[in-house]
Tab-separated table of C-alpha atoms in Angstrom:
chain	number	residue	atom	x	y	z
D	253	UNK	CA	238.516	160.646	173.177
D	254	UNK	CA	235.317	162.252	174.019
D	255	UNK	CA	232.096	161.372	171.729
D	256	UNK	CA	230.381	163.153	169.349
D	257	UNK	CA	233.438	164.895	167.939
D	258	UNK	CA	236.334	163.578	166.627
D	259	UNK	CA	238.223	166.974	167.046
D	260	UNK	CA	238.197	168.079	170.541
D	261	UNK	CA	241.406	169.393	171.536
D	262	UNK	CA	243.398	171.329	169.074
D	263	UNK	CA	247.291	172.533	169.465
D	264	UNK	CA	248.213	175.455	167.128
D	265	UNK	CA	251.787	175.852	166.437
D	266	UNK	CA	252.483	179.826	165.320
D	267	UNK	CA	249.833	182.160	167.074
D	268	UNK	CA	249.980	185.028	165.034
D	269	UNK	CA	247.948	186.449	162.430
D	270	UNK	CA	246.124	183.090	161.029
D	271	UNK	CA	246.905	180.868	164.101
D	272	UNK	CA	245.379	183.297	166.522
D	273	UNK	CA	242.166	183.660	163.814
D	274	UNK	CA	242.076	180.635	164.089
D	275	UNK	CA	241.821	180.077	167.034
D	276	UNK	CA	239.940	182.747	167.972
D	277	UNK	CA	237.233	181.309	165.159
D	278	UNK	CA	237.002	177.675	167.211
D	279	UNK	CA	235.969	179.939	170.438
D	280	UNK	CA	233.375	181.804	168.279
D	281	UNK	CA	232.137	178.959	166.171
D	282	UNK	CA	232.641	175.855	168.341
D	283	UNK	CA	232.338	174.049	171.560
D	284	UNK	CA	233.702	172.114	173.941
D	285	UNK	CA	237.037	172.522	172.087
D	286	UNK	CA	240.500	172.505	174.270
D	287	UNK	CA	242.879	175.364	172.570
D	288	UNK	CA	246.612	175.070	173.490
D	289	UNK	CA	249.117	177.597	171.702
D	290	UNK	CA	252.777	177.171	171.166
D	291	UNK	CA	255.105	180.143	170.068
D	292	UNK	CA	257.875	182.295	171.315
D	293	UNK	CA	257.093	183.764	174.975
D	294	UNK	CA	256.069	186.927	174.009
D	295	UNK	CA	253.563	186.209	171.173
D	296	UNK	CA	252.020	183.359	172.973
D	297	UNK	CA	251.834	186.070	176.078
D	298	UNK	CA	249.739	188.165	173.935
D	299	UNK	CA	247.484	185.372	172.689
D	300	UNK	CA	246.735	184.286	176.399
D	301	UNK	CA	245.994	187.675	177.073
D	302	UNK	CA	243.243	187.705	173.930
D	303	UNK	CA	241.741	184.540	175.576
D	304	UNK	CA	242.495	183.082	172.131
D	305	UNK	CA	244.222	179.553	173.668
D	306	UNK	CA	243.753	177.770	176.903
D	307	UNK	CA	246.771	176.619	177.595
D	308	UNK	CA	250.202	178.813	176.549
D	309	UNK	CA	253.496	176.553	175.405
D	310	UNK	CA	257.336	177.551	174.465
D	311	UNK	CA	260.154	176.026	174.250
D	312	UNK	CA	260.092	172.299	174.164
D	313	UNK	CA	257.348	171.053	171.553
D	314	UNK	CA	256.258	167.906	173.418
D	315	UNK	CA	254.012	169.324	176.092
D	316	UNK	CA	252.197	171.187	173.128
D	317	UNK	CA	251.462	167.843	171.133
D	318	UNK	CA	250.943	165.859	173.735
D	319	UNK	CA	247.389	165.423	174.083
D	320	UNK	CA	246.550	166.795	170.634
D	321	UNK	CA	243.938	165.513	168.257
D	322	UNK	CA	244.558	168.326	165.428
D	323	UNK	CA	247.974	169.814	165.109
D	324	UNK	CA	247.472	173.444	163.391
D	325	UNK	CA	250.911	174.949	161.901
D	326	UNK	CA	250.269	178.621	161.326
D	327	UNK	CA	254.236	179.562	161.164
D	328	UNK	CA	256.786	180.112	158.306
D	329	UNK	CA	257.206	177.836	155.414
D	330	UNK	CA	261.296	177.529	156.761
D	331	UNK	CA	259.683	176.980	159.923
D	332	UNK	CA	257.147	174.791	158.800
D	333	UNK	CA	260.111	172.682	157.063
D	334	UNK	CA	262.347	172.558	160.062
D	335	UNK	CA	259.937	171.626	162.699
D	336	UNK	CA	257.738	169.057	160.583
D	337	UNK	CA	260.220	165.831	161.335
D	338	UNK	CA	260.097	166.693	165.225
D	339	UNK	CA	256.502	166.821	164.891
D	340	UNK	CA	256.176	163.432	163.383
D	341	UNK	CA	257.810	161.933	165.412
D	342	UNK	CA	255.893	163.933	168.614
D	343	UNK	CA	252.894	163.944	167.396
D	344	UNK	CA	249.903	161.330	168.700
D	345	UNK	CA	249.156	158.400	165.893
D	346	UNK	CA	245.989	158.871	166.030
D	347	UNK	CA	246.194	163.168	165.589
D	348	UNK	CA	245.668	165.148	162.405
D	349	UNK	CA	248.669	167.228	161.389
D	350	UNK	CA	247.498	170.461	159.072
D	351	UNK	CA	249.041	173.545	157.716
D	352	UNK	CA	248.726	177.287	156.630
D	353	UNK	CA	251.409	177.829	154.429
D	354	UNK	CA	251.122	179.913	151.398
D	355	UNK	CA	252.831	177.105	149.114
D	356	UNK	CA	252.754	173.364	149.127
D	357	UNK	CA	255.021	171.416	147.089
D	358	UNK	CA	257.671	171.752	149.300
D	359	UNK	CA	255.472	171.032	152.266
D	360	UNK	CA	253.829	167.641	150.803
D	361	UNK	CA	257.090	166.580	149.430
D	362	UNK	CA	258.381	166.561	152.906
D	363	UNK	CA	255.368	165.229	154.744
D	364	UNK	CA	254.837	162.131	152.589
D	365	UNK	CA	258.148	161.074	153.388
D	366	UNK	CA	257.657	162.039	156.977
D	367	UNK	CA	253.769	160.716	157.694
D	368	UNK	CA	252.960	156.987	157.344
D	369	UNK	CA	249.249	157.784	156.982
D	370	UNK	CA	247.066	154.807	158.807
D	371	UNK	CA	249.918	153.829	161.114
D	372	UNK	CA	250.045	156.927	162.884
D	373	UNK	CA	249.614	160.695	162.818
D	374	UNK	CA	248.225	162.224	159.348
D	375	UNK	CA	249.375	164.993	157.370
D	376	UNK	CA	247.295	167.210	155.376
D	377	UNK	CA	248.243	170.474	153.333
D	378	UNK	CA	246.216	173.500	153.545
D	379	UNK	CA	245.920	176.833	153.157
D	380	UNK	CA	243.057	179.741	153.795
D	381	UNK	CA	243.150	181.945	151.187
D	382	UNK	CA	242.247	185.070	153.772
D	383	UNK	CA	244.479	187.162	155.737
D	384	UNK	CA	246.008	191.420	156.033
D	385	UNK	CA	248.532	193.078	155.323
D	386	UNK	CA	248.855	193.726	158.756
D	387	UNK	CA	250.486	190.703	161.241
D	388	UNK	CA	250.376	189.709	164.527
D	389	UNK	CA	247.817	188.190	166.961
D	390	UNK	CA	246.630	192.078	167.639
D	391	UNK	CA	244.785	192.168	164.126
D	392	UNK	CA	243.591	188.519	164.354
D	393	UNK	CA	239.835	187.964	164.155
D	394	UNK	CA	237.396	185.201	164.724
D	395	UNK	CA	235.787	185.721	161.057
D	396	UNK	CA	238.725	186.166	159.102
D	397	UNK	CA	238.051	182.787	157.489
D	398	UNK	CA	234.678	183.612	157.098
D	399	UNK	CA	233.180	183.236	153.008
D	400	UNK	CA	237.072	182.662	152.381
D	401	UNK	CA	238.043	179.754	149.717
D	402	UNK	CA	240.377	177.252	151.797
D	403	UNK	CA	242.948	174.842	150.127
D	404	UNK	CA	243.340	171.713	150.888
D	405	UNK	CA	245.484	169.447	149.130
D	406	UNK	CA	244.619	165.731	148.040
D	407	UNK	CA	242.145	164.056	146.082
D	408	UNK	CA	238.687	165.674	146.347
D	409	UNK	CA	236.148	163.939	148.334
D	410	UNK	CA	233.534	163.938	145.364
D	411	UNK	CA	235.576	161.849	143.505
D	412	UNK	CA	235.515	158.657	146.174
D	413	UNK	CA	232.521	159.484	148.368
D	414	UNK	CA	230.553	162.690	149.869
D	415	UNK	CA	232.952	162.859	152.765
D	416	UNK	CA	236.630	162.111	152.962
D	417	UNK	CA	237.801	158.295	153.562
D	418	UNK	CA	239.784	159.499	156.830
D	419	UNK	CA	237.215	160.417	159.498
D	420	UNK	CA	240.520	163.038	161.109
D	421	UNK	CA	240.166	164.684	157.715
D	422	UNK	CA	236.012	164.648	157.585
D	423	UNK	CA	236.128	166.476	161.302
D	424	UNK	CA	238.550	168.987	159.919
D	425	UNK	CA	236.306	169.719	157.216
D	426	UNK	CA	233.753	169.925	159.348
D	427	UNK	CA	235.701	172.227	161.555
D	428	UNK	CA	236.222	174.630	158.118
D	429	UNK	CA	232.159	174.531	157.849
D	430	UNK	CA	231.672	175.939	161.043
D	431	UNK	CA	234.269	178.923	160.615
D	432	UNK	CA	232.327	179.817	157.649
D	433	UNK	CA	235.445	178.605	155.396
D	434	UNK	CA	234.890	176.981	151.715
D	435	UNK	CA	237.362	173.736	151.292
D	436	UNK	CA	238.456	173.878	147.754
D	437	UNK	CA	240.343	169.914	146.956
D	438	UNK	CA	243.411	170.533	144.067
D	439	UNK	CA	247.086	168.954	144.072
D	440	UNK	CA	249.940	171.000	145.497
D	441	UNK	CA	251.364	171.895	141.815
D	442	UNK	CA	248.253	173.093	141.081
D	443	UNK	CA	247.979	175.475	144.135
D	444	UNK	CA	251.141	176.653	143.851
D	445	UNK	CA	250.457	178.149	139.853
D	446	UNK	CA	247.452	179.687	141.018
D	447	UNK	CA	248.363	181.475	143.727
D	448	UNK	CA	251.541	182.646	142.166
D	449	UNK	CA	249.213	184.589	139.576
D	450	UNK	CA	245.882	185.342	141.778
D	451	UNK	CA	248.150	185.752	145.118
D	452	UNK	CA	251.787	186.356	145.187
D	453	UNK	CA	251.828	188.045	141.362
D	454	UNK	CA	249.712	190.847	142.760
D	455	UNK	CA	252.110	191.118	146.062
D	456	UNK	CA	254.911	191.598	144.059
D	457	UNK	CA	253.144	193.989	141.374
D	458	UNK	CA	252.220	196.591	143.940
D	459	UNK	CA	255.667	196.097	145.749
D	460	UNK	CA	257.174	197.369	142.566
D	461	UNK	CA	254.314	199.950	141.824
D	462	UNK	CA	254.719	201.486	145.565
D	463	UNK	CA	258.777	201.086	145.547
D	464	UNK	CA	258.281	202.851	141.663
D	465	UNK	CA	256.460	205.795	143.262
D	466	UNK	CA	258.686	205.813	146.325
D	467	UNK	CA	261.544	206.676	144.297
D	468	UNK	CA	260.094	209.480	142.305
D	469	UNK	CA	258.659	211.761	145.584
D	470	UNK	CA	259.931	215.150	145.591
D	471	UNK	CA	260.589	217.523	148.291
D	472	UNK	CA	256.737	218.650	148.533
D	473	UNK	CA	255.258	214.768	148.507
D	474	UNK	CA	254.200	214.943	144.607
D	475	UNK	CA	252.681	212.784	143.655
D	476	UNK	CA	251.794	211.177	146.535
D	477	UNK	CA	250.146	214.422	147.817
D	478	UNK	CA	247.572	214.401	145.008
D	479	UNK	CA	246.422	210.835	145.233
D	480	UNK	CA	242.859	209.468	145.727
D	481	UNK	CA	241.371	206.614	147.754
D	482	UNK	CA	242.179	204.296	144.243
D	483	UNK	CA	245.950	204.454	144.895
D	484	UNK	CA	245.445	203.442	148.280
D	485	UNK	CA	243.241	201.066	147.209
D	486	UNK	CA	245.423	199.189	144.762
D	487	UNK	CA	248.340	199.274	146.953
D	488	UNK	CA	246.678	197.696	150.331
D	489	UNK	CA	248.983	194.532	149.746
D	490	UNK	CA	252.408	196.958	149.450
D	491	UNK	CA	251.895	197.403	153.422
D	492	UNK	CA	252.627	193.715	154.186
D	493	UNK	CA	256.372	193.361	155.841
D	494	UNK	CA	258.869	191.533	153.614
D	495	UNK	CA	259.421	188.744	156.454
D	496	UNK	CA	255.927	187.291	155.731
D	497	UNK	CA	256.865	187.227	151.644
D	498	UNK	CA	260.695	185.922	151.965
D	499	UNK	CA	259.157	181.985	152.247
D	500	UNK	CA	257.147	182.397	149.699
D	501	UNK	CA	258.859	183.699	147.444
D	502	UNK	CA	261.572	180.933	147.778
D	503	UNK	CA	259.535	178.470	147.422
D	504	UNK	CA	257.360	179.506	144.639
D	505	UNK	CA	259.960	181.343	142.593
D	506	UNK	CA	259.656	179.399	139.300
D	507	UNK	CA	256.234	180.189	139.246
D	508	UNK	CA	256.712	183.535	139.739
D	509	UNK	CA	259.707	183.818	137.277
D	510	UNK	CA	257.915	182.965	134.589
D	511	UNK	CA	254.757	185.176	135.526
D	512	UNK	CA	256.301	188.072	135.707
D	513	UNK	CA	257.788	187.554	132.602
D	514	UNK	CA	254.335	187.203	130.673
D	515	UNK	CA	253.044	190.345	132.611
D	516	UNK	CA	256.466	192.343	131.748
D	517	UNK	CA	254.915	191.297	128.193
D	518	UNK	CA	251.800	192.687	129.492
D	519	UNK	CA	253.036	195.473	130.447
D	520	UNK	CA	254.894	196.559	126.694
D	521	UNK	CA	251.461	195.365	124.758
D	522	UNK	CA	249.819	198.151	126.884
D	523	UNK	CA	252.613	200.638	126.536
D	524	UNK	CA	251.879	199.735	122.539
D	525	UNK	CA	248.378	200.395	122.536
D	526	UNK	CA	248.321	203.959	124.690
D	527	UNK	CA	247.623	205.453	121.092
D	528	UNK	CA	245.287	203.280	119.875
D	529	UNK	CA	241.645	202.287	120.446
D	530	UNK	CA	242.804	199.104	120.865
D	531	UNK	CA	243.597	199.391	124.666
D	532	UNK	CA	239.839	199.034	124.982
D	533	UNK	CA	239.712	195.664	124.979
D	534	UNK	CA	242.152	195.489	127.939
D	535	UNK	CA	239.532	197.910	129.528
D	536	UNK	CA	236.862	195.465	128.213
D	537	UNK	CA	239.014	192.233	130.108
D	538	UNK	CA	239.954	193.844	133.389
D	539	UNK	CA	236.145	194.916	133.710
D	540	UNK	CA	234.942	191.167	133.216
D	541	UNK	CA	237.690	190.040	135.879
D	542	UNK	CA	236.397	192.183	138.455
D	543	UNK	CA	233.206	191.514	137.727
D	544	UNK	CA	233.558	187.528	138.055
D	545	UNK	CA	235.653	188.739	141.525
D	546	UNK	CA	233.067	190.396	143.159
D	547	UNK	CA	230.506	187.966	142.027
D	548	UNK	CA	232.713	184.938	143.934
């Protein structure tokens, strides 16, 4: 392994949106760093042809692990799932085996039973908390992780030192730093409730906002035809495809059972209040959150 840098060559399973940002970020923001991609033919084509990877793999997962010091999967949580006990057993002991996906129990539950730790290959959940509602490697970009908060799941370093106790897991970190990332430490339960009401909550609120509207256009386009820039605005996330969503969904569905129940409740205590000064204060609240959103 070369000196200097723990992390030099750097396999990323799933090149699409946030595996080809990704690694399109270690070309902008790194050097000496050996990309390999592994997808289905055609996706992988088209992140060769961005110059995103070095070296293109399908098919057979070996080759792509083979040589790798940090594994990146970027794919579906099912995917994620299926493929994590090949890659156990594939990848090298001494490599550092990360993820993207949107939830983590699931994902931790399986790797602890899968990863030994010290004995070989290490696992470590993440997840950037950036992305579009567009997909593909055609809309990835080098900054996209850039001033972003990303999750990573385990105890936080502050707690037993200033840098983690597993040097594969201090490079990493290091990695994040130079991609302009934030690493945020929590515990997978803990990830999973808060990005079921900051994250997937909001998904499936303008989902049912746009779907609402959808089913109320008339034959002139009303009253679509008479929006502003502020519908558009609020319903940016209702152009992301269903396939990305379906995973998550699954997997964080008693979270988001029982927050869409409290914002049904929502909902009625506003419906309550439309004749009443009262509503100000939910005014009053929604102005503080945004406020403490643009201010992070």
């Amino acid at each position: 392994m070369p000196s200097g840098h723990l992390i030099n060559r750097v396999t990323i399973l799933g090149t699409g949106l946030i595996g080809g940002s990704f690694a399109l970020a270690l070309r902008k923001h790194t050097t000496g760093m050996h990309v390999s991609g592994w997808d289905r033919t055609e996706i992988i084509s088209e992140a060769h042809a961005r110059n995103a990877i070095d070296a293109p793999f399908y098919g057979d997962l070996g080759p792509a692990l083979h040589q790798a010091e940090l594994i990146y999967l970027a794919l579906p949580i099912s995917v994620t799932l299926d493929l994590l006990p090949e890659i156990a057993s594939l990848a090298p002991a001494h490599a550092l085996v990360t993820d993207a996906c949107s939830t983590k129990q699931r994902i931790v539950q399986a790797a602890s039973e899968l990863f030994p730790g010290d004995a070989g290959p290490m696992f470590l959940g993440g997840h950037p908390m950036a992305g579009r509602e567009l997909s593909g490697v055609a809309h990835a970009e080098a900054d996209l992780f850039r001033n972003t908060t990303y999750a990573l799941i385990g105890e936080s370093p502050q707690k037993i030192g200033t840098t983690p106790r597993d040097p594969r897991v201090a490079a990493f970190v290091k990695i994040l730093g130079k991609i302009g990332a934030r690493p945020l430490w929590l515990g997978a339960q803990q990830h999973d409730y808060a990005v079921g009401l900051a994250s997937h909550l909001p998904q499936l609120a303008a989902v049912a906002l746009a779907s609402f509207l959808y089913d109320r256009l008339d034959e002139n386009g009303l009253p679509i035809t008479l929006a502003g820039p502020g519908l558009r605005d609020s319903l940016r996330l209702a152009g992301s495809p269903y396939h990305t969503w379906r995973d998550i969904v699954l997997t964080n569905r008693e979270v988001l059972s029982a927050a869409l129940d409290l914002f049904a409740r929502r909902l009625d205590d506003l419906r309550e209040r439309l004749g009443s000064r009262d509503l100000e204060a939910d005014f009053d609240a929604a102005n503080e959150l945004y406020k403490l959103l643009r201010s992070l």
